[in-house]
Short mmCIF file of C-alpha atoms in Angstrom, two decimals:
data_model
loop_
_atom_site.label_atom_id
_atom_site.label_comp_id
_atom_site.label_asym_id
_atom_site.label_seq_id
_atom_site.Cartn_x
_atom_site.Cartn_y
_atom_site.Cartn_z
CA MET A 1 -34.51 14.36 17.97
CA GLU A 2 -38.18 14.52 18.30
CA LYS A 3 -40.41 13.08 16.51
CA HIS A 4 -43.78 15.29 14.97
CA THR A 5 -46.72 15.82 16.03
CA LYS A 6 -48.36 15.99 13.10
CA HIS A 7 -50.53 13.29 11.95
CA ALA A 8 -48.47 10.76 9.49
CA ILE A 9 -48.98 11.35 6.50
CA ARG A 10 -49.67 7.87 3.57
CA LEU A 11 -46.39 8.19 1.38
CA PRO A 12 -46.52 4.99 -0.91
CA SER A 13 -44.48 1.55 0.24
CA LEU A 14 -42.47 -0.08 -1.97
CA GLU A 15 -44.63 -2.61 -3.49
CA SER A 16 -46.27 0.39 -5.09
CA ILE A 17 -43.24 2.30 -6.70
CA PRO A 18 -44.94 4.00 -10.12
CA TRP A 19 -42.58 3.57 -12.59
CA ALA A 20 -41.34 6.59 -13.00
CA TRP A 21 -39.13 5.66 -10.52
CA VAL A 22 -38.21 2.01 -11.76
CA ALA A 23 -37.17 4.52 -14.71
CA ILE A 24 -34.63 6.99 -12.96
CA ALA A 25 -33.41 4.44 -10.64
CA PHE A 26 -32.25 2.14 -14.43
CA GLY A 27 -30.95 5.25 -15.68
CA LEU A 28 -28.21 6.22 -13.28
CA LEU A 29 -27.68 2.83 -12.40
CA ILE A 30 -26.86 3.06 -16.58
CA LEU A 31 -25.33 6.21 -16.00
CA TYR A 32 -22.85 5.58 -13.24
CA PHE A 33 -22.54 2.00 -13.82
CA PRO A 34 -18.71 2.65 -15.17
CA THR A 35 -17.60 4.80 -13.07
CA PHE A 36 -18.57 2.60 -9.98
CA TRP A 37 -16.66 -0.23 -11.87
CA ASP A 38 -13.07 1.96 -12.50
CA LEU A 39 -13.48 2.69 -8.72
CA PHE A 40 -14.22 -1.28 -6.93
CA HIS A 41 -11.49 -2.37 -10.19
CA GLY A 42 -8.93 0.38 -9.91
CA LEU A 43 -8.35 2.81 -7.04
CA TRP A 44 -10.89 1.47 -4.41
CA GLY A 45 -8.66 -1.07 -4.92
CA THR A 46 -5.83 0.31 -3.34
CA GLU A 47 -4.99 0.47 0.38
CA ARG A 48 -5.03 4.11 0.68
CA HIS A 49 -9.05 4.25 -0.72
CA ALA A 50 -9.81 1.37 0.82
CA HIS A 51 -12.50 3.20 2.53
CA GLY A 52 -14.75 3.88 -0.62
CA PRO A 53 -16.73 0.82 -0.85
CA ILE A 54 -17.42 0.38 2.60
CA VAL A 55 -18.74 4.13 2.21
CA PHE A 56 -20.76 3.96 -0.45
CA PHE A 57 -22.43 0.77 0.47
CA VAL A 58 -23.26 2.08 4.24
CA SER A 59 -24.98 5.35 2.16
CA ILE A 60 -26.85 3.15 0.01
CA TRP A 61 -28.37 1.47 3.21
CA PHE A 62 -29.10 4.83 5.12
CA PHE A 63 -30.37 6.66 2.42
CA TYR A 64 -32.77 3.33 2.76
CA PHE A 65 -32.92 4.12 6.79
CA LYS A 66 -34.10 7.37 6.22
CA PHE A 67 -36.78 7.22 3.47
CA LYS A 68 -37.82 4.01 5.42
CA GLN A 69 -38.57 6.65 8.89
CA LEU A 70 -40.63 9.72 6.63
CA PRO A 71 -44.57 8.18 7.26
CA GLU A 72 -42.97 7.93 10.94
CA TYR A 73 -42.06 11.85 11.10
CA GLY A 74 -45.07 12.69 9.15
CA ILE A 75 -42.64 14.45 5.94
CA GLY A 76 -44.84 13.78 2.45
CA TYR A 77 -44.06 14.77 -1.09
CA ASP A 78 -43.92 18.47 -1.87
CA PRO A 79 -42.18 18.33 -5.82
CA SER A 80 -40.09 21.60 -6.11
CA PRO A 81 -38.85 20.83 -10.35
CA LYS A 82 -37.96 24.44 -10.97
CA LEU A 83 -35.48 23.74 -7.35
CA GLY A 84 -34.27 20.20 -8.53
CA TRP A 85 -33.98 20.55 -12.29
CA PRO A 86 -30.85 23.32 -12.30
CA ILE A 87 -29.01 20.75 -9.38
CA LEU A 88 -30.14 18.16 -11.69
CA LEU A 89 -28.11 20.05 -14.82
CA LEU A 90 -25.30 21.38 -12.68
CA GLY A 91 -24.82 17.50 -11.56
CA LEU A 92 -24.78 15.77 -15.18
CA LEU A 93 -22.87 18.95 -16.41
CA LEU A 94 -19.72 18.04 -13.46
CA PHE A 95 -20.55 14.43 -14.54
CA ILE A 96 -19.38 14.96 -17.93
CA LEU A 97 -16.57 17.22 -17.63
CA GLY A 98 -15.79 15.09 -14.89
CA ARG A 99 -16.68 12.06 -16.89
CA SER A 100 -13.90 13.41 -19.95
CA GLN A 101 -11.49 14.75 -18.29
CA THR A 102 -10.97 11.71 -15.49
CA LEU A 103 -11.72 14.41 -12.55
CA LEU A 104 -12.57 11.74 -10.63
CA ILE A 105 -13.05 14.70 -7.69
CA PHE A 106 -16.40 15.72 -10.37
CA GLU A 107 -16.95 12.44 -11.68
CA VAL A 108 -18.58 10.97 -8.40
CA GLY A 109 -19.01 13.97 -6.42
CA SER A 110 -21.48 15.02 -9.46
CA ILE A 111 -24.14 12.21 -7.42
CA ILE A 112 -25.09 14.32 -4.47
CA PRO A 113 -26.32 17.92 -6.91
CA VAL A 114 -27.84 14.43 -9.39
CA ILE A 115 -29.45 13.02 -6.63
CA LEU A 116 -30.07 16.13 -4.82
CA GLY A 117 -32.02 17.05 -8.03
CA ILE A 118 -34.13 14.02 -8.62
CA THR A 119 -34.83 14.33 -4.63
CA LEU A 120 -36.07 18.09 -5.47
CA MET A 121 -37.55 16.94 -8.52
CA PHE A 122 -40.31 14.18 -6.99
CA MET A 123 -40.54 14.63 -3.00
CA GLY A 124 -39.81 18.16 -2.35
CA THR A 125 -37.55 20.59 -0.29
CA ARG A 126 -38.84 18.97 3.51
CA VAL A 127 -37.50 15.42 1.95
CA ALA A 128 -34.18 16.98 0.92
CA ARG A 129 -34.05 18.40 4.20
CA PHE A 130 -34.47 15.44 6.11
CA LEU A 131 -32.08 13.54 4.34
CA TRP A 132 -29.33 16.18 4.56
CA PHE A 133 -27.43 13.59 6.53
CA ALA A 134 -27.54 10.67 3.96
CA PHE A 135 -26.77 13.03 1.33
CA PHE A 136 -23.58 15.26 3.82
CA PHE A 137 -22.71 11.24 4.22
CA LEU A 138 -22.34 10.78 0.23
CA CYS A 139 -19.53 13.55 0.21
CA PHE A 140 -17.05 10.87 2.48
CA VAL A 141 -17.13 8.67 -1.15
CA VAL A 142 -15.89 11.29 -3.33
CA PRO A 143 -11.67 10.34 -3.38
CA LEU A 144 -9.65 13.33 -2.18
CA PRO A 145 -7.43 14.13 -4.83
CA ALA A 146 -3.74 13.12 -4.54
CA PHE A 147 -2.04 16.80 -3.58
CA VAL A 148 -4.41 16.78 -0.89
CA VAL A 149 -4.39 13.24 0.57
CA ASP A 150 0.17 13.10 1.00
CA ALA A 151 -0.30 16.74 2.37
CA ALA A 152 -2.90 14.73 5.30
CA THR A 153 -1.28 11.74 5.63
CA LEU A 154 2.40 13.40 6.00
CA PRO A 155 2.05 14.51 9.74
CA MET A 156 -0.14 11.90 10.39
CA LYS A 157 3.21 9.47 9.18
CA THR A 158 5.84 11.00 11.29
CA ALA A 159 3.80 11.33 14.02
CA VAL A 160 2.18 7.59 14.16
CA SER A 161 6.81 6.78 13.79
CA PHE A 162 7.29 9.06 16.49
CA ALA A 163 4.56 7.18 18.54
CA THR A 164 5.36 4.37 17.99
CA ALA A 165 10.00 4.55 18.30
CA HIS A 166 9.05 6.31 22.10
CA ILE A 167 6.66 3.59 23.06
CA LEU A 168 9.29 0.81 21.59
CA TYR A 169 11.98 2.28 23.46
CA ALA A 170 10.63 2.16 26.92
CA LEU A 171 9.72 -1.59 26.45
CA ASP A 172 14.11 -2.15 25.60
CA TYR A 173 13.73 -2.75 22.24
CA PRO A 174 16.64 -1.48 19.76
CA ILE A 175 14.63 0.86 17.78
CA ALA A 176 15.82 3.91 15.99
CA ARG A 177 14.06 5.98 13.40
CA THR A 178 14.91 8.76 10.67
CA GLY A 179 11.51 10.81 9.39
CA VAL A 180 8.67 8.09 8.56
CA MET A 181 11.22 5.13 8.18
CA LEU A 182 11.81 2.62 11.58
CA THR A 183 14.75 0.32 11.98
CA ILE A 184 13.91 -1.91 14.55
CA GLY A 185 17.41 -4.80 14.87
CA GLN A 186 17.86 -5.91 11.77
CA TYR A 187 14.98 -4.48 9.93
CA GLN A 188 13.34 -1.51 7.81
CA LEU A 189 9.60 -0.41 7.95
CA LEU A 190 8.72 2.09 6.11
CA VAL A 191 5.53 3.83 7.85
CA ALA A 192 3.16 3.68 4.49
CA ASP A 193 -0.20 5.99 3.76
CA ALA A 194 -2.02 3.20 4.79
CA CYS A 195 -0.80 2.86 7.93
CA ALA A 196 -0.81 7.13 8.16
CA GLY A 197 -4.65 6.68 9.98
CA LEU A 198 -6.28 8.79 6.61
CA ASN A 199 -8.18 5.46 5.47
CA SER A 200 -9.24 4.22 8.87
CA LEU A 201 -9.53 7.89 10.02
CA PHE A 202 -12.70 8.48 7.22
CA THR A 203 -13.50 4.88 7.73
CA LEU A 204 -13.77 5.08 11.38
CA GLU A 205 -15.53 8.90 11.36
CA VAL A 206 -18.01 8.44 8.96
CA LEU A 207 -18.92 4.67 11.19
CA GLY A 208 -19.05 7.25 14.20
CA LEU A 209 -20.86 9.70 12.71
CA LEU A 210 -23.50 7.22 11.44
CA TYR A 211 -23.72 5.96 14.73
CA MET A 212 -24.74 9.54 16.04
CA ASN A 213 -27.44 9.74 13.47
CA VAL A 214 -29.03 6.66 14.12
CA THR A 215 -29.37 6.22 17.87
CA HIS A 216 -30.11 10.30 17.75
CA HIS A 217 -28.27 10.98 20.73
CA GLU A 218 -30.35 14.45 22.38
CA SER A 219 -27.05 16.46 24.23
CA PRO A 220 -24.64 18.24 21.74
CA PHE A 221 -21.98 18.13 23.52
CA ARG A 222 -21.83 14.22 23.20
CA ASN A 223 -22.60 14.52 19.41
CA PHE A 224 -19.29 17.14 19.41
CA MET A 225 -16.71 15.87 21.36
CA LEU A 226 -17.43 11.80 19.88
CA ALA A 227 -17.13 13.30 16.25
CA VAL A 228 -13.80 15.28 17.67
CA LEU A 229 -12.39 12.55 19.91
CA ILE A 230 -12.78 9.84 16.44
CA ILE A 231 -9.25 11.75 15.06
CA PRO A 232 -7.22 10.24 18.27
CA ILE A 233 -8.98 7.41 18.17
CA SER A 234 -7.98 6.86 15.20
CA PHE A 235 -4.06 7.62 15.97
CA VAL A 236 -4.38 5.68 18.28
CA ALA A 237 -4.92 2.99 16.79
CA ASN A 238 -2.41 3.30 14.67
CA VAL A 239 0.32 3.21 16.33
CA THR A 240 -1.46 -0.11 17.79
CA ARG A 241 -1.00 -1.43 14.11
CA VAL A 242 2.64 -0.45 13.24
CA ILE A 243 3.63 -1.29 16.54
CA VAL A 244 2.12 -5.37 16.74
CA LEU A 245 3.32 -4.37 12.52
CA ALA A 246 7.32 -3.68 14.05
CA LEU A 247 6.62 -6.28 16.47
CA ILE A 248 5.96 -9.12 14.17
CA THR A 249 8.55 -7.92 12.05
CA TYR A 250 11.10 -7.41 15.33
CA HIS A 251 10.66 -11.50 16.35
CA TRP A 252 9.38 -13.48 13.70
CA GLY A 253 10.90 -11.96 10.43
CA ASP A 254 10.22 -9.43 7.76
CA ALA A 255 8.26 -12.15 5.28
CA ALA A 256 5.59 -12.24 8.52
CA GLY A 257 5.09 -9.17 8.49
CA GLN A 258 4.40 -8.18 5.09
CA GLY A 259 2.43 -11.50 4.26
CA PHE A 260 -1.13 -12.72 6.30
CA LEU A 261 0.20 -11.11 9.84
CA HIS A 262 0.04 -7.40 7.86
CA GLU A 263 -3.18 -7.75 6.62
CA PHE A 264 -4.38 -9.04 10.04
CA SER A 265 -2.92 -5.69 12.23
CA GLY A 266 -5.53 -3.91 10.04
CA ILE A 267 -8.15 -6.25 12.12
CA VAL A 268 -6.59 -5.72 14.98
CA LEU A 269 -6.64 -1.94 14.38
CA PHE A 270 -10.03 -1.97 13.92
CA ILE A 271 -11.70 -3.57 16.38
CA THR A 272 -8.86 -1.57 18.78
CA ALA A 273 -11.03 1.63 17.32
CA LEU A 274 -14.37 0.14 17.46
CA MET A 275 -13.22 -0.48 21.52
CA LEU A 276 -11.91 2.99 22.00
CA VAL A 277 -15.18 4.48 20.74
CA ILE A 278 -17.46 2.21 22.81
CA ALA A 279 -15.47 2.95 25.83
CA THR A 280 -15.53 7.20 24.66
CA ASP A 281 -19.41 6.94 24.29
CA SER A 282 -20.10 5.65 27.36
CA LEU A 283 -17.71 7.84 29.29
CA LEU A 284 -19.39 10.90 27.74
CA ARG A 285 -22.55 9.42 28.84
CA PHE A 286 -21.62 10.02 31.89
CA PHE A 287 -20.46 12.67 31.91
CA SER A 288 -23.64 14.26 29.82
CA LYS A 289 -25.89 12.56 32.00
CA LYS A 290 -23.79 14.62 35.02
CA PHE A 291 -23.78 17.83 33.41
CA GLU A 292 -27.64 17.40 33.03
CA LYS A 293 -28.35 16.25 36.93
CA VAL A 294 -26.76 19.10 38.26
CA PRO A 295 -29.49 21.63 36.67
CA SER A 296 -31.87 19.67 37.89
CA THR A 297 -30.22 19.76 41.38
CA GLN A 298 -29.71 24.29 41.48
CA SER A 299 -33.38 24.50 40.48
CA VAL A 300 -35.01 22.74 43.09
CA GLU A 301 -32.59 25.16 45.61
CA LEU A 302 -33.59 27.68 44.41
CA LYS A 303 -37.63 26.84 44.41
CA ARG A 304 -36.41 26.37 48.02
#
């Protein structure tokens, strides 16, 4: 991303935040504290939605990171209350509807129009456009409906169990597959939602997008390919995790496979995925530089 050539506009520092901002922050805390309290002690405590807290705290940090860049890019405040008020009211209505009807997709999702409306009211459209990725980032915090999660995880669970069974069978292990049920030796393993890849897929996709936005990759090809390739990377990492669990269960018993080593396999999954992301980004950087050099050499030959 290229920086603006205009002189940086002085913005209020953190030490001189007006009491209005303190009141807004306090109001948001009161409004959404019960919602996130329920999430931390309920939905986010399950393996299916374990990515929620990670995305939430990263979102808070990313808003802070982007706000600190406003003076650097010369973006000043230009309040647009006429545009901000309707969006803020829409967000509050969504929150009331979601809270009263226990619809988390509306209750949690309302935080996006609420913060966007406040941003437009007090800072204007330029700041809102600069923060567009931060608002998009918040979309990953919203819990998806159960039928969407089930529809997404079923083919992923089938693919993970299929790949695991064929890899272990090629390594001469006594393994068979029935749907998403694996039978290795005398033990049966069910490829659950947590092993289907949706949890790690969300986490890796969010961290990958954050990585691209923070590092400011200028190559659209590199950004697009890295975002797309995170999906197969997540699949490979989850197959690795299920293989590790199957081998642990086969060699040390069911208690070992479902105990501490089960949780440790999640760490193995994440480390494997991060290593694959770094390796993929390095390959994309190599190919993007190679493609960038080709036009320049051609232009030199044409000039001659």
